[in-house]
């Protein structure tokens, strides 16, 4: 068998191997089809479920992007499909109790397969339903906007709080690059920001290994780093919607999901930068404000966390410090892609920023640079210095 680091993304479906980290890794995703013209592969993936009803979910935008064609392909192949479309208009779809409740109301008892057409929220809703019902799901990707296509985490909003529930890995992933490259530029910027977040997430993981002895997998790190380099080397091309650059972005987002799927946790992809992003999102939703795309917020948070690493340099083990780029390097990459750079670019006020810096470590139980700053009594000083740099003294 090929080493996973030498495989194409489509070859990784169903992989199982003994890893140098001491664990046996298995990826239970049965099918991955990513590339130009990949959409019709949804038919062959759905073939084993012939004779059972398919429940397809989408929203206005994703139905137009790929849902209508997916529905036609499945029906032409003889499948009985119930299609439900969220009519959100210009509003963002929130994965909360209301959205989930509506889906379960629409789900019929004889459903044998769920097909979710969309990106972040619709993927999370599909995998949550799959986990709770035992019905397999296929995700038809519509935008290179986040890294959750191949992961089993399902972040949901419950009572205004963002909680990462355990979902299930997709039965199949269909990523037609001809569709995904035409996504709105803001969604592409979100995917770019989510990938950049791995720069500090991997540094946080190394920090946790050195400080608290957390499990660490070098193979998964190399998998993410390899994909990450292609994206950072092509930041400007991605900002210009260059086809090769967008393909690298899609592959990086999927490979990061594969890394999470292999070890069953989001460590290869999520660190303190995600904690800040989740804090801002919960605040915005609680105050009935547009929460902004996940990856946009992660991208903004990444140089901030890189700056915390710099300020905590004397407390950070050398290997973790070497893994973390400088704030300036991350900001340069964001600018090259044309993505937002500062929290003020999306309307994060000074007070909210301070609160998030001081409280984001509570968002999830995970050791990070924020926890180290708190434990050494330096979190408030870091917060003050970074806040004054961004908002003025």
GROMACS .gro file of C-alpha atoms in nm:
model
  393
    1UNK     CA    1   0.000   0.000   0.000
    2UNK     CA    2   0.116   0.353  -0.080
    3UNK     CA    3   0.220   0.580   0.205
    4UNK     CA    4  -0.070   0.817   0.272
    5UNK     CA    5   0.163   1.114   0.214
    6UNK     CA    6   0.209   0.995  -0.145
    7UNK     CA    7  -0.160   0.940  -0.219
    8UNK     CA    8  -0.397   1.164  -0.408
    9UNK     CA    9  -0.698   1.286  -0.210
   10UNK     CA   10  -0.933   1.049  -0.399
   11UNK     CA   11  -0.717   0.748  -0.309
   12UNK     CA   12  -0.755   0.809   0.063
   13UNK     CA   13  -1.116   0.689   0.094
   14UNK     CA   14  -1.137   0.386   0.321
   15UNK     CA   15  -0.766   0.388   0.406
   16UNK     CA   16  -0.650   0.188   0.709
   17UNK     CA   17  -0.292   0.169   0.833
   18UNK     CA   18  -0.061   0.137   1.132
   19UNK     CA   19   0.096   0.476   1.195
   20UNK     CA   20   0.438   0.569   1.331
   21UNK     CA   21   0.255   0.752   1.613
   22UNK     CA   22   0.165   0.412   1.756
   23UNK     CA   23  -0.201   0.413   1.659
   24UNK     CA   24  -0.396   0.237   1.386
   25UNK     CA   25  -0.572   0.495   1.170
   26UNK     CA   26  -0.885   0.427   0.969
   27UNK     CA   27  -1.082   0.666   0.750
   28UNK     CA   28  -1.437   0.535   0.721
   29UNK     CA   29  -1.531   0.763   0.430
   30UNK     CA   30  -1.616   0.514   0.154
   31UNK     CA   31  -1.585   0.742  -0.149
   32UNK     CA   32  -1.404   1.068  -0.230
   33UNK     CA   33  -1.445   1.222  -0.574
   34UNK     CA   34  -1.280   1.561  -0.611
   35UNK     CA   35  -1.194   1.713  -0.947
   36UNK     CA   36  -1.327   1.870  -1.262
   37UNK     CA   37  -1.664   1.723  -1.364
   38UNK     CA   38  -1.700   1.515  -1.046
   39UNK     CA   39  -2.070   1.585  -0.983
   40UNK     CA   40  -2.211   1.279  -1.170
   41UNK     CA   41  -2.016   1.050  -0.934
   42UNK     CA   42  -2.295   1.112  -0.682
   43UNK     CA   43  -2.501   0.860  -0.881
   44UNK     CA   44  -2.256   0.571  -0.840
   45UNK     CA   45  -2.211   0.658  -0.470
   46UNK     CA   46  -2.588   0.643  -0.419
   47UNK     CA   47  -2.631   0.316  -0.613
   48UNK     CA   48  -2.620   0.086  -0.305
   49UNK     CA   49  -2.921   0.275  -0.165
   50UNK     CA   50  -3.148   0.206  -0.464
   51UNK     CA   51  -3.499   0.128  -0.346
   52UNK     CA   52  -3.473   0.354  -0.042
   53UNK     CA   53  -3.577   0.718  -0.029
   54UNK     CA   54  -3.310   0.988  -0.047
   55UNK     CA   55  -3.351   1.307   0.156
   56UNK     CA   56  -3.165   1.596  -0.008
   57UNK     CA   57  -3.112   1.923   0.175
   58UNK     CA   58  -2.987   2.256   0.042
   59UNK     CA   59  -3.060   2.627   0.055
   60UNK     CA   60  -3.154   2.874  -0.218
   61UNK     CA   61  -2.792   2.940  -0.314
   62UNK     CA   62  -2.662   2.583  -0.304
   63UNK     CA   63  -2.966   2.445  -0.485
   64UNK     CA   64  -2.889   2.683  -0.771
   65UNK     CA   65  -2.515   2.603  -0.761
   66UNK     CA   66  -2.539   2.223  -0.757
   67UNK     CA   67  -2.862   2.103  -0.597
   68UNK     CA   68  -3.083   2.124  -0.904
   69UNK     CA   69  -2.836   1.920  -1.111
   70UNK     CA   70  -2.781   1.672  -0.826
   71UNK     CA   71  -3.156   1.620  -0.793
   72UNK     CA   72  -3.192   1.564  -1.168
   73UNK     CA   73  -2.901   1.317  -1.179
   74UNK     CA   74  -3.042   1.111  -0.893
   75UNK     CA   75  -3.396   1.111  -1.030
   76UNK     CA   76  -3.276   1.017  -1.379
   77UNK     CA   77  -3.094   0.721  -1.219
   78UNK     CA   78  -3.425   0.604  -1.073
   79UNK     CA   79  -3.392   0.728  -0.713
   80UNK     CA   80  -3.690   0.851  -0.510
   81UNK     CA   81  -3.569   1.186  -0.376
   82UNK     CA   82  -3.736   1.423  -0.135
   83UNK     CA   83  -3.571   1.764  -0.171
   84UNK     CA   84  -3.594   2.026   0.103
   85UNK     CA   85  -3.462   2.377   0.041
   86UNK     CA   86  -3.405   2.633   0.316
   87UNK     CA   87  -3.535   2.966   0.185
   88UNK     CA   88  -3.293   3.200   0.359
   89UNK     CA   89  -3.287   3.488   0.112
   90UNK     CA   90  -2.997   3.714   0.199
   91UNK     CA   91  -2.973   3.583   0.556
   92UNK     CA   92  -2.714   3.330   0.666
   93UNK     CA   93  -2.838   2.983   0.763
   94UNK     CA   94  -2.768   2.921   1.132
   95UNK     CA   95  -2.722   2.555   1.242
   96UNK     CA   96  -2.942   2.588   1.549
   97UNK     CA   97  -3.241   2.417   1.711
   98UNK     CA   98  -3.483   2.569   1.461
   99UNK     CA   99  -3.295   2.450   1.151
  100UNK     CA  100  -3.238   2.102   1.292
  101UNK     CA  101  -3.597   2.071   1.408
  102UNK     CA  102  -3.726   2.163   1.064
  103UNK     CA  103  -3.508   1.898   0.900
  104UNK     CA  104  -3.624   1.625   1.135
  105UNK     CA  105  -3.984   1.728   1.065
  106UNK     CA  106  -3.918   1.684   0.692
  107UNK     CA  107  -3.731   1.351   0.725
  108UNK     CA  108  -3.951   1.056   0.626
  109UNK     CA  109  -3.931   0.719   0.807
  110UNK     CA  110  -3.822   0.517   0.502
  111UNK     CA  111  -3.519   0.737   0.424
  112UNK     CA  112  -3.204   0.537   0.347
  113UNK     CA  113  -2.960   0.811   0.246
  114UNK     CA  114  -2.911   1.182   0.318
  115UNK     CA  115  -2.754   1.402   0.051
  116UNK     CA  116  -2.648   1.745   0.170
  117UNK     CA  117  -2.568   2.004  -0.098
  118UNK     CA  118  -2.369   2.298   0.035
  119UNK     CA  119  -2.069   2.389   0.245
  120UNK     CA  120  -2.022   2.457   0.617
  121UNK     CA  121  -2.367   2.478   0.776
  122UNK     CA  122  -2.545   2.237   0.543
  123UNK     CA  123  -2.263   1.985   0.582
  124UNK     CA  124  -2.283   2.013   0.961
  125UNK     CA  125  -2.662   1.970   0.956
  126UNK     CA  126  -2.628   1.663   0.734
  127UNK     CA  127  -2.365   1.494   0.948
  128UNK     CA  128  -2.555   1.571   1.270
  129UNK     CA  129  -2.871   1.413   1.129
  130UNK     CA  130  -2.668   1.116   1.007
  131UNK     CA  131  -2.515   1.063   1.351
  132UNK     CA  132  -2.852   1.077   1.526
  133UNK     CA  133  -3.045   0.857   1.281
  134UNK     CA  134  -2.779   0.614   1.159
  135UNK     CA  135  -2.862   0.711   0.799
  136UNK     CA  136  -2.545   0.754   0.587
  137UNK     CA  137  -2.491   1.089   0.418
  138UNK     CA  138  -2.316   1.218   0.110
  139UNK     CA  139  -2.194   1.576   0.093
  140UNK     CA  140  -2.197   1.755  -0.244
  141UNK     CA  141  -1.956   2.044  -0.187
  142UNK     CA  142  -2.041   2.383  -0.334
  143UNK     CA  143  -1.762   2.609  -0.205
  144UNK     CA  144  -1.401   2.584  -0.085
  145UNK     CA  145  -1.503   2.770   0.229
  146UNK     CA  146  -1.412   2.543   0.525
  147UNK     CA  147  -1.240   2.218   0.621
  148UNK     CA  148  -1.527   2.015   0.763
  149UNK     CA  149  -1.619   1.807   0.459
  150UNK     CA  150  -1.406   1.513   0.575
  151UNK     CA  151  -1.434   1.558   0.952
  152UNK     CA  152  -1.686   1.419   1.201
  153UNK     CA  153  -1.729   1.734   1.409
  154UNK     CA  154  -2.068   1.904   1.382
  155UNK     CA  155  -2.062   2.254   1.539
  156UNK     CA  156  -2.415   2.361   1.633
  157UNK     CA  157  -2.564   2.662   1.806
  158UNK     CA  158  -2.758   2.549   2.115
  159UNK     CA  159  -2.914   2.810   2.345
  160UNK     CA  160  -2.691   3.067   2.177
  161UNK     CA  161  -2.371   2.873   2.253
  162UNK     CA  162  -2.157   2.708   1.987
  163UNK     CA  163  -2.104   2.342   2.076
  164UNK     CA  164  -1.899   2.094   1.872
  165UNK     CA  165  -2.111   1.780   1.868
  166UNK     CA  166  -1.979   1.448   1.743
  167UNK     CA  167  -2.131   1.387   1.404
  168UNK     CA  168  -2.035   1.115   1.162
  169UNK     CA  169  -1.797   1.098   0.871
  170UNK     CA  170  -1.958   1.124   0.529
  171UNK     CA  171  -2.028   0.808   0.334
  172UNK     CA  172  -1.910   0.998   0.029
  173UNK     CA  173  -1.768   1.337  -0.068
  174UNK     CA  174  -1.833   1.490  -0.409
  175UNK     CA  175  -1.628   1.801  -0.484
  176UNK     CA  176  -1.667   1.924  -0.841
  177UNK     CA  177  -1.397   2.189  -0.882
  178UNK     CA  178  -1.586   2.340  -1.177
  179UNK     CA  179  -1.864   2.428  -0.932
  180UNK     CA  180  -1.650   2.519  -0.633
  181UNK     CA  181  -1.424   2.762  -0.819
  182UNK     CA  182  -1.731   2.969  -0.912
  183UNK     CA  183  -1.829   3.024  -0.547
  184UNK     CA  184  -1.854   3.387  -0.432
  185UNK     CA  185  -1.509   3.534  -0.360
  186UNK     CA  186  -1.603   3.590   0.004
  187UNK     CA  187  -1.648   3.213   0.044
  188UNK     CA  188  -1.310   3.151  -0.119
  189UNK     CA  189  -1.155   3.402   0.124
  190UNK     CA  190  -1.323   3.208   0.407
  191UNK     CA  191  -1.165   2.883   0.290
  192UNK     CA  192  -0.828   3.055   0.263
  193UNK     CA  193  -0.864   3.191   0.618
  194UNK     CA  194  -0.960   2.848   0.750
  195UNK     CA  195  -0.649   2.695   0.591
  196UNK     CA  196  -0.425   2.970   0.732
  197UNK     CA  197  -0.560   2.886   1.077
  198UNK     CA  198  -0.364   2.560   1.058
  199UNK     CA  199  -0.044   2.765   1.096
  200UNK     CA  200  -0.123   2.844   1.459
  201UNK     CA  201  -0.331   2.528   1.518
  202UNK     CA  202  -0.029   2.306   1.449
  203UNK     CA  203   0.190   2.527   1.669
  204UNK     CA  204  -0.070   2.493   1.946
  205UNK     CA  205  -0.071   2.115   1.906
  206UNK     CA  206   0.307   2.103   1.940
  207UNK     CA  207   0.280   2.331   2.242
  208UNK     CA  208   0.027   2.096   2.404
  209UNK     CA  209   0.252   1.796   2.338
  210UNK     CA  210   0.547   1.965   2.508
  211UNK     CA  211   0.358   2.125   2.797
  212UNK     CA  212   0.093   1.868   2.893
  213UNK     CA  213   0.199   1.552   2.708
  214UNK     CA  214  -0.092   1.550   2.466
  215UNK     CA  215  -0.106   1.281   2.196
  216UNK     CA  216   0.055   1.396   1.871
  217UNK     CA  217   0.067   1.240   1.523
  218UNK     CA  218   0.353   1.346   1.297
  219UNK     CA  219   0.192   1.183   0.993
  220UNK     CA  220  -0.121   1.394   1.027
  221UNK     CA  221   0.092   1.705   1.081
  222UNK     CA  222   0.290   1.633   0.764
  223UNK     CA  223  -0.031   1.575   0.572
  224UNK     CA  224  -0.164   1.918   0.675
  225UNK     CA  225   0.171   2.096   0.629
  226UNK     CA  226   0.209   1.958   0.277
  227UNK     CA  227  -0.132   2.089   0.174
  228UNK     CA  228  -0.084   2.415   0.362
  229UNK     CA  229   0.238   2.497   0.175
  230UNK     CA  230   0.066   2.474  -0.164
  231UNK     CA  231  -0.194   2.722  -0.046
  232UNK     CA  232   0.046   2.973   0.109
  233UNK     CA  233   0.269   2.954  -0.201
  234UNK     CA  234  -0.034   3.044  -0.415
  235UNK     CA  235  -0.206   3.307  -0.200
  236UNK     CA  236  -0.217   3.571  -0.474
  237UNK     CA  237  -0.337   3.317  -0.733
  238UNK     CA  238  -0.622   3.212  -0.504
  239UNK     CA  239  -0.721   3.578  -0.467
  240UNK     CA  240  -0.741   3.598  -0.846
  241UNK     CA  241  -0.956   3.282  -0.867
  242UNK     CA  242  -0.679   3.101  -1.054
  243UNK     CA  243  -0.795   2.745  -1.129
  244UNK     CA  244  -0.481   2.573  -1.000
  245UNK     CA  245  -0.476   2.788  -0.686
  246UNK     CA  246  -0.841   2.710  -0.613
  247UNK     CA  247  -0.771   2.338  -0.661
  248UNK     CA  248  -0.488   2.358  -0.407
  249UNK     CA  249  -0.727   2.531  -0.167
  250UNK     CA  250  -0.995   2.265  -0.208
  251UNK     CA  251  -0.740   1.987  -0.161
  252UNK     CA  252  -0.596   2.152   0.152
  253UNK     CA  253  -0.938   2.190   0.309
  254UNK     CA  254  -1.025   1.827   0.235
  255UNK     CA  255  -0.687   1.691   0.346
  256UNK     CA  256  -0.718   1.875   0.675
  257UNK     CA  257  -1.056   1.710   0.721
  258UNK     CA  258  -0.898   1.373   0.642
  259UNK     CA  259  -0.634   1.434   0.910
  260UNK     CA  260  -0.910   1.508   1.162
  261UNK     CA  261  -1.100   1.200   1.050
  262UNK     CA  262  -0.795   0.976   1.090
  263UNK     CA  263  -0.741   1.065   1.457
  264UNK     CA  264  -1.099   1.148   1.554
  265UNK     CA  265  -1.028   1.497   1.691
  266UNK     CA  266  -0.984   1.840   1.534
  267UNK     CA  267  -0.633   1.904   1.669
  268UNK     CA  268  -0.464   1.914   1.324
  269UNK     CA  269  -0.696   2.197   1.222
  270UNK     CA  270  -0.816   2.389   1.525
  271UNK     CA  271  -0.638   2.580   1.801
  272UNK     CA  272  -0.669   2.913   1.978
  273UNK     CA  273  -0.754   3.091   1.651
  274UNK     CA  274  -1.075   2.886   1.635
  275UNK     CA  275  -1.156   2.970   1.997
  276UNK     CA  276  -1.148   3.341   1.912
  277UNK     CA  277  -1.361   3.281   1.603
  278UNK     CA  278  -1.621   3.084   1.800
  279UNK     CA  279  -1.632   3.351   2.071
  280UNK     CA  280  -1.706   3.624   1.815
  281UNK     CA  281  -1.966   3.408   1.645
  282UNK     CA  282  -2.155   3.333   1.966
  283UNK     CA  283  -2.154   3.702   2.057
  284UNK     CA  284  -2.287   3.806   1.717
  285UNK     CA  285  -2.564   3.544   1.717
  286UNK     CA  286  -2.664   3.634   2.074
  287UNK     CA  287  -2.698   3.997   1.966
  288UNK     CA  288  -2.886   3.919   1.644
  289UNK     CA  289  -2.601   4.031   1.424
  290UNK     CA  290  -2.464   3.870   1.108
  291UNK     CA  291  -2.198   3.631   1.246
  292UNK     CA  292  -1.970   3.645   0.940
  293UNK     CA  293  -1.833   3.330   0.778
  294UNK     CA  294  -1.636   3.092   0.999
  295UNK     CA  295  -1.320   3.098   0.785
  296UNK     CA  296  -1.315   3.477   0.761
  297UNK     CA  297  -1.308   3.498   1.140
  298UNK     CA  298  -1.045   3.222   1.166
  299UNK     CA  299  -0.827   3.408   0.914
  300UNK     CA  300  -0.848   3.729   1.119
  301UNK     CA  301  -0.774   3.542   1.442
  302UNK     CA  302  -0.464   3.367   1.309
  303UNK     CA  303  -0.221   3.664   1.306
  304UNK     CA  304  -0.350   3.764   1.650
  305UNK     CA  305  -0.268   3.421   1.793
  306UNK     CA  306   0.068   3.431   1.613
  307UNK     CA  307   0.134   3.758   1.797
  308UNK     CA  308   0.048   3.595   2.131
  309UNK     CA  309   0.306   3.327   2.050
  310UNK     CA  310   0.563   3.601   1.984
  311UNK     CA  311   0.488   3.775   2.314
  312UNK     CA  312   0.508   3.442   2.499
  313UNK     CA  313   0.827   3.333   2.323
  314UNK     CA  314   1.025   3.288   2.646
  315UNK     CA  315   0.766   3.034   2.769
  316UNK     CA  316   0.711   2.844   2.443
  317UNK     CA  317   0.921   2.533   2.364
  318UNK     CA  318   1.149   2.584   2.063
  319UNK     CA  319   0.974   2.337   1.832
  320UNK     CA  320   0.633   2.497   1.885
  321UNK     CA  321   0.780   2.844   1.840
  322UNK     CA  322   0.949   2.743   1.516
  323UNK     CA  323   0.619   2.610   1.383
  324UNK     CA  324   0.443   2.943   1.430
  325UNK     CA  325   0.487   3.219   1.170
  326UNK     CA  326   0.505   3.584   1.266
  327UNK     CA  327   0.199   3.806   1.273
  328UNK     CA  328   0.340   4.003   0.980
  329UNK     CA  329   0.383   3.689   0.769
  330UNK     CA  330   0.021   3.584   0.820
  331UNK     CA  331  -0.113   3.933   0.751
  332UNK     CA  332   0.093   3.946   0.429
  333UNK     CA  333  -0.070   3.620   0.312
  334UNK     CA  334  -0.420   3.752   0.389
  335UNK     CA  335  -0.350   4.070   0.193
  336UNK     CA  336  -0.207   3.873  -0.101
  337UNK     CA  337  -0.535   3.681  -0.129
  338UNK     CA  338  -0.742   3.997  -0.086
  339UNK     CA  339  -0.898   3.869   0.236
  340UNK     CA  340  -0.986   4.076   0.546
  341UNK     CA  341  -0.688   4.125   0.778
  342UNK     CA  342  -0.798   4.302   1.098
  343UNK     CA  343  -1.092   4.243   1.335
  344UNK     CA  344  -1.206   4.596   1.257
  345UNK     CA  345  -1.254   4.488   0.893
  346UNK     CA  346  -1.564   4.292   0.998
  347UNK     CA  347  -1.684   4.532   1.266
  348UNK     CA  348  -1.546   4.371   1.582
  349UNK     CA  349  -1.549   4.649   1.840
  350UNK     CA  350  -1.275   4.712   2.093
  351UNK     CA  351  -1.477   4.589   2.391
  352UNK     CA  352  -1.572   4.263   2.221
  353UNK     CA  353  -1.213   4.208   2.113
  354UNK     CA  354  -1.084   4.251   2.470
  355UNK     CA  355  -1.351   4.020   2.607
  356UNK     CA  356  -1.268   3.754   2.349
  357UNK     CA  357  -0.895   3.765   2.419
  358UNK     CA  358  -0.958   3.721   2.791
  359UNK     CA  359  -1.235   3.462   2.761
  360UNK     CA  360  -1.180   3.258   2.445
  361UNK     CA  361  -0.979   2.991   2.631
  362UNK     CA  362  -1.310   2.887   2.794
  363UNK     CA  363  -1.477   2.810   2.461
  364UNK     CA  364  -1.344   2.456   2.456
  365UNK     CA  365  -1.136   2.233   2.681
  366UNK     CA  366  -0.814   2.240   2.483
  367UNK     CA  367  -0.463   2.347   2.581
  368UNK     CA  368  -0.342   2.641   2.374
  369UNK     CA  369  -0.120   2.946   2.382
  370UNK     CA  370  -0.407   3.134   2.548
  371UNK     CA  371  -0.406   2.883   2.835
  372UNK     CA  372  -0.030   2.922   2.871
  373UNK     CA  373  -0.065   3.301   2.882
  374UNK     CA  374  -0.338   3.266   3.146
  375UNK     CA  375  -0.138   3.017   3.356
  376UNK     CA  376   0.168   3.245   3.357
  377UNK     CA  377  -0.035   3.555   3.447
  378UNK     CA  378   0.034   3.728   3.116
  379UNK     CA  379  -0.297   3.704   2.932
  380UNK     CA  380  -0.414   4.050   3.039
  381UNK     CA  381  -0.086   4.213   2.936
  382UNK     CA  382  -0.094   4.041   2.595
  383UNK     CA  383  -0.454   4.150   2.549
  384UNK     CA  384  -0.375   4.513   2.636
  385UNK     CA  385  -0.077   4.534   2.400
  386UNK     CA  386  -0.253   4.372   2.105
  387UNK     CA  387  -0.571   4.573   2.158
  388UNK     CA  388  -0.375   4.899   2.159
  389UNK     CA  389  -0.192   4.800   1.842
  390UNK     CA  390  -0.521   4.739   1.659
  391UNK     CA  391  -0.750   5.000   1.816
  392UNK     CA  392  -0.507   5.261   1.946
  393UNK     CA  393  -0.401   5.346   2.299
   0.00000   0.00000   0.00000
